[in-house]
CSV table of C-alpha atoms in Angstrom, one decimal:
chain,number,residue,atom,x,y,z
A,247,UNK,CA,-98.6,-117.2,-100.2
A,248,UNK,CA,-96.5,-120.1,-99.0
A,249,UNK,CA,-96.0,-120.1,-95.3
A,250,UNK,CA,-93.9,-122.6,-93.4
A,251,UNK,CA,-93.0,-123.0,-89.8
A,252,UNK,CA,-89.2,-122.7,-89.3
A,253,UNK,CA,-88.4,-122.9,-85.6
A,254,UNK,CA,-89.4,-121.9,-82.0
A,255,UNK,CA,-86.6,-120.2,-80.1
A,256,UNK,CA,-86.0,-119.3,-76.5
A,257,UNK,CA,-82.4,-118.1,-76.9
A,258,UNK,CA,-80.5,-116.1,-79.5
A,259,UNK,CA,-78.5,-119.2,-80.5
A,260,UNK,CA,-81.7,-120.8,-81.7
A,261,UNK,CA,-82.7,-117.9,-84.0
A,262,UNK,CA,-82.6,-119.0,-87.7
A,263,UNK,CA,-79.5,-118.4,-89.6
A,264,UNK,CA,-81.1,-116.3,-92.3
A,265,UNK,CA,-80.7,-112.9,-94.0
A,266,UNK,CA,-84.4,-112.6,-94.8
A,267,UNK,CA,-86.1,-109.5,-93.6
A,268,UNK,CA,-88.3,-110.2,-90.5
A,269,UNK,CA,-91.7,-108.8,-89.5
A,270,UNK,CA,-92.6,-109.3,-85.9
A,271,UNK,CA,-96.3,-109.5,-84.7
A,272,UNK,CA,-96.8,-108.0,-81.2
A,273,UNK,CA,-99.9,-107.3,-79.0
A,274,UNK,CA,-101.7,-108.1,-75.9
A,275,UNK,CA,-102.3,-111.8,-75.1
A,276,UNK,CA,-106.0,-111.7,-76.1
A,277,UNK,CA,-105.8,-109.4,-79.2
A,278,UNK,CA,-105.8,-112.3,-81.7
A,279,UNK,CA,-102.2,-112.6,-82.8
A,280,UNK,CA,-102.5,-116.3,-83.8
A,281,UNK,CA,-105.8,-115.7,-85.7
A,282,UNK,CA,-104.1,-112.7,-87.5
A,283,UNK,CA,-101.1,-114.9,-88.5
A,284,UNK,CA,-103.4,-117.7,-89.7
A,285,UNK,CA,-105.7,-115.3,-91.7
A,286,UNK,CA,-102.8,-113.3,-93.2
A,287,UNK,CA,-101.0,-116.5,-94.4
A,288,UNK,CA,-104.3,-118.2,-95.4
A,289,UNK,CA,-103.4,-121.2,-93.2
A,290,UNK,CA,-105.9,-122.5,-90.6
A,291,UNK,CA,-103.3,-123.9,-88.1
A,292,UNK,CA,-100.0,-122.2,-88.8
A,293,UNK,CA,-100.1,-120.5,-85.4
A,294,UNK,CA,-101.8,-122.2,-82.5
A,295,UNK,CA,-105.1,-120.5,-81.5
A,296,UNK,CA,-105.9,-121.3,-77.8
A,297,UNK,CA,-109.0,-120.9,-75.8
A,298,UNK,CA,-107.1,-119.0,-73.1
A,299,UNK,CA,-104.7,-116.1,-73.8
A,300,UNK,CA,-101.0,-116.3,-73.1
A,301,UNK,CA,-100.2,-119.7,-74.8
A,302,UNK,CA,-97.3,-118.4,-76.9
A,303,UNK,CA,-94.2,-118.7,-74.7
A,304,UNK,CA,-91.5,-118.8,-77.5
A,305,UNK,CA,-90.4,-116.8,-80.4
A,306,UNK,CA,-91.9,-118.5,-83.5
A,307,UNK,CA,-90.4,-118.0,-87.0
A,308,UNK,CA,-92.4,-118.6,-90.2
A,309,UNK,CA,-90.9,-118.4,-93.6
A,310,UNK,CA,-93.1,-116.6,-96.1
A,311,UNK,CA,-92.5,-117.4,-99.8
A,312,UNK,CA,-88.8,-117.8,-99.1
A,313,UNK,CA,-88.7,-113.9,-99.2
A,314,UNK,CA,-89.3,-112.9,-95.6
A,315,UNK,CA,-90.0,-114.2,-92.1
A,316,UNK,CA,-93.1,-113.6,-90.0
A,317,UNK,CA,-92.2,-113.7,-86.3
A,318,UNK,CA,-94.7,-114.4,-83.5
A,319,UNK,CA,-93.7,-113.4,-79.9
A,320,UNK,CA,-95.5,-113.9,-76.6
A,321,UNK,CA,-98.3,-111.5,-75.9
A,322,UNK,CA,-98.0,-108.9,-73.2
A,323,UNK,CA,-100.3,-107.9,-70.4
A,324,UNK,CA,-101.3,-111.5,-69.3
A,325,UNK,CA,-100.5,-112.0,-65.6
A,326,UNK,CA,-101.2,-115.7,-65.1
A,327,UNK,CA,-97.5,-116.5,-65.1
A,328,UNK,CA,-94.9,-116.6,-62.4
A,329,UNK,CA,-92.8,-113.5,-62.1
A,330,UNK,CA,-89.8,-115.6,-63.0
A,331,UNK,CA,-91.4,-116.7,-66.2
A,332,UNK,CA,-92.5,-113.2,-67.1
A,333,UNK,CA,-89.0,-111.9,-66.5
A,334,UNK,CA,-87.5,-114.7,-68.7
A,335,UNK,CA,-89.9,-114.0,-71.5
A,336,UNK,CA,-89.3,-110.3,-71.3
A,337,UNK,CA,-85.5,-110.8,-71.6
A,338,UNK,CA,-86.0,-113.2,-74.5
A,339,UNK,CA,-88.1,-110.6,-76.4
A,340,UNK,CA,-85.8,-107.7,-75.4
A,341,UNK,CA,-82.9,-109.6,-76.9
A,342,UNK,CA,-84.8,-110.2,-80.1
A,343,UNK,CA,-86.1,-106.7,-80.5
A,344,UNK,CA,-82.8,-105.0,-79.8
A,345,UNK,CA,-80.3,-107.4,-81.4
A,346,UNK,CA,-81.9,-108.9,-84.4
A,347,UNK,CA,-80.6,-107.0,-87.4
A,348,UNK,CA,-83.1,-108.7,-89.8
A,349,UNK,CA,-86.0,-107.2,-87.9
A,350,UNK,CA,-87.4,-104.6,-90.4
A,351,UNK,CA,-91.0,-104.0,-89.3
A,352,UNK,CA,-93.3,-104.4,-86.2
A,353,UNK,CA,-96.9,-105.2,-86.6
A,354,UNK,CA,-98.6,-103.9,-83.5
A,355,UNK,CA,-102.1,-105.4,-82.9
A,356,UNK,CA,-104.7,-103.6,-80.9
A,357,UNK,CA,-108.3,-104.5,-80.3
A,358,UNK,CA,-110.5,-102.1,-82.3
A,359,UNK,CA,-113.3,-102.3,-79.7
A,360,UNK,CA,-111.2,-100.7,-76.9
A,361,UNK,CA,-108.9,-97.8,-76.2
A,362,UNK,CA,-105.2,-98.8,-76.6
A,363,UNK,CA,-103.6,-99.7,-73.3
A,364,UNK,CA,-100.6,-98.2,-71.6
A,365,UNK,CA,-98.8,-101.4,-72.6
A,366,UNK,CA,-99.7,-100.8,-76.3
A,367,UNK,CA,-98.4,-97.2,-76.0
A,368,UNK,CA,-95.2,-98.4,-74.3
A,369,UNK,CA,-94.6,-101.0,-77.0
A,370,UNK,CA,-95.0,-98.4,-79.8
A,371,UNK,CA,-92.6,-96.0,-78.0
A,372,UNK,CA,-90.1,-98.8,-77.6
A,373,UNK,CA,-90.2,-99.6,-81.3
A,374,UNK,CA,-89.8,-95.9,-82.1
A,375,UNK,CA,-86.8,-95.7,-79.8
A,376,UNK,CA,-85.2,-98.6,-81.8
A,377,UNK,CA,-86.2,-96.9,-85.1
A,378,UNK,CA,-88.2,-100.0,-86.2
A,379,UNK,CA,-91.2,-99.0,-88.4
A,380,UNK,CA,-94.6,-99.8,-87.0
A,381,UNK,CA,-97.7,-101.0,-88.8
A,382,UNK,CA,-100.7,-100.8,-86.6
A,383,UNK,CA,-103.5,-103.3,-87.1
A,384,UNK,CA,-106.8,-103.0,-85.3
A,385,UNK,CA,-108.3,-106.5,-84.8
A,386,UNK,CA,-111.9,-107.6,-84.4
A,387,UNK,CA,-113.2,-104.7,-86.5
A,388,UNK,CA,-116.2,-106.9,-87.3
A,389,UNK,CA,-117.4,-106.5,-83.7
A,390,UNK,CA,-118.0,-102.8,-84.4
A,391,UNK,CA,-121.0,-101.6,-86.5
A,392,UNK,CA,-119.8,-100.6,-90.0
A,393,UNK,CA,-121.0,-97.0,-89.4
A,394,UNK,CA,-118.7,-96.7,-86.4
A,395,UNK,CA,-115.5,-98.3,-87.7
A,396,UNK,CA,-113.8,-95.2,-89.0
A,397,UNK,CA,-114.5,-93.4,-85.7
A,398,UNK,CA,-112.9,-96.3,-83.8
A,399,UNK,CA,-109.8,-96.2,-86.0
A,400,UNK,CA,-109.5,-92.4,-85.6
A,401,UNK,CA,-109.7,-92.9,-81.8
A,402,UNK,CA,-106.8,-95.4,-82.0
A,403,UNK,CA,-104.9,-93.0,-84.2
A,404,UNK,CA,-105.2,-90.2,-81.7
A,405,UNK,CA,-104.5,-92.2,-78.6
A,406,UNK,CA,-101.4,-93.7,-80.1
A,407,UNK,CA,-100.3,-90.6,-82.0
A,408,UNK,CA,-99.9,-92.5,-85.3
A,409,UNK,CA,-101.2,-91.4,-88.7
A,410,UNK,CA,-104.6,-92.9,-89.6
A,411,UNK,CA,-103.2,-94.0,-92.9
A,412,UNK,CA,-100.9,-96.4,-91.0
A,413,UNK,CA,-103.8,-98.1,-89.2
A,414,UNK,CA,-105.5,-101.1,-90.7
A,415,UNK,CA,-108.8,-102.5,-89.5
A,416,UNK,CA,-109.0,-106.2,-90.0
A,417,UNK,CA,-111.4,-109.1,-89.3
A,418,UNK,CA,-110.4,-112.7,-89.3
A,419,UNK,CA,-114.0,-113.8,-89.4
A,420,UNK,CA,-115.1,-111.4,-92.2
A,421,UNK,CA,-111.7,-111.8,-94.0
A,422,UNK,CA,-111.3,-108.1,-94.5
A,423,UNK,CA,-108.2,-105.9,-94.4
A,424,UNK,CA,-105.6,-108.6,-94.9
A,425,UNK,CA,-104.7,-107.7,-98.6
A,426,UNK,CA,-104.0,-104.1,-97.5
A,427,UNK,CA,-101.9,-105.3,-94.6
A,428,UNK,CA,-99.9,-107.7,-96.8
A,429,UNK,CA,-99.3,-104.9,-99.4
A,430,UNK,CA,-98.1,-102.6,-96.6
A,431,UNK,CA,-95.7,-105.2,-95.3
A,432,UNK,CA,-94.2,-105.8,-98.7
A,433,UNK,CA,-93.9,-102.0,-99.3
A,434,UNK,CA,-92.0,-101.7,-95.9
A,435,UNK,CA,-89.6,-104.6,-96.3
A,436,UNK,CA,-88.5,-104.0,-99.9
């Protein structure tokens, strides 16, 4: 896989002029979005991985094999920002989600170790209302004993009312689940 950074955008005018299908990665600020992007693309530093959550403040576009774009947006649920900054980021993401015709799939990340949050559920409902397909990825599955992983995924499936077959457990440290996620992305955007 060839992954290349394209642009960081704040406003619609900065979005890339492209007809490639786009796949957006969303999730809470500490769910591991940057680690997911780096592991999926097999690049160590494509997306910045910080020590503190909430570092992504822009919409970042990455070209994948000249065939599609992977899009990283700021995480939600992180409150160490001014209300003005949170409002500005919310508007930026709302514009992208509701106006970008190239957006074909949302990858919703949740932490496999915990119940999904109300924010996670709200995000899924929002994408459903926009009729954007959702691929659910449970991160940090390596932190759960192997004998309890299926149970954790079933719990997420029930809480978010999504079919278990649409939920993928992944681990950036164990490098598991990424081939399946990649195949699911390709299946959705073709």
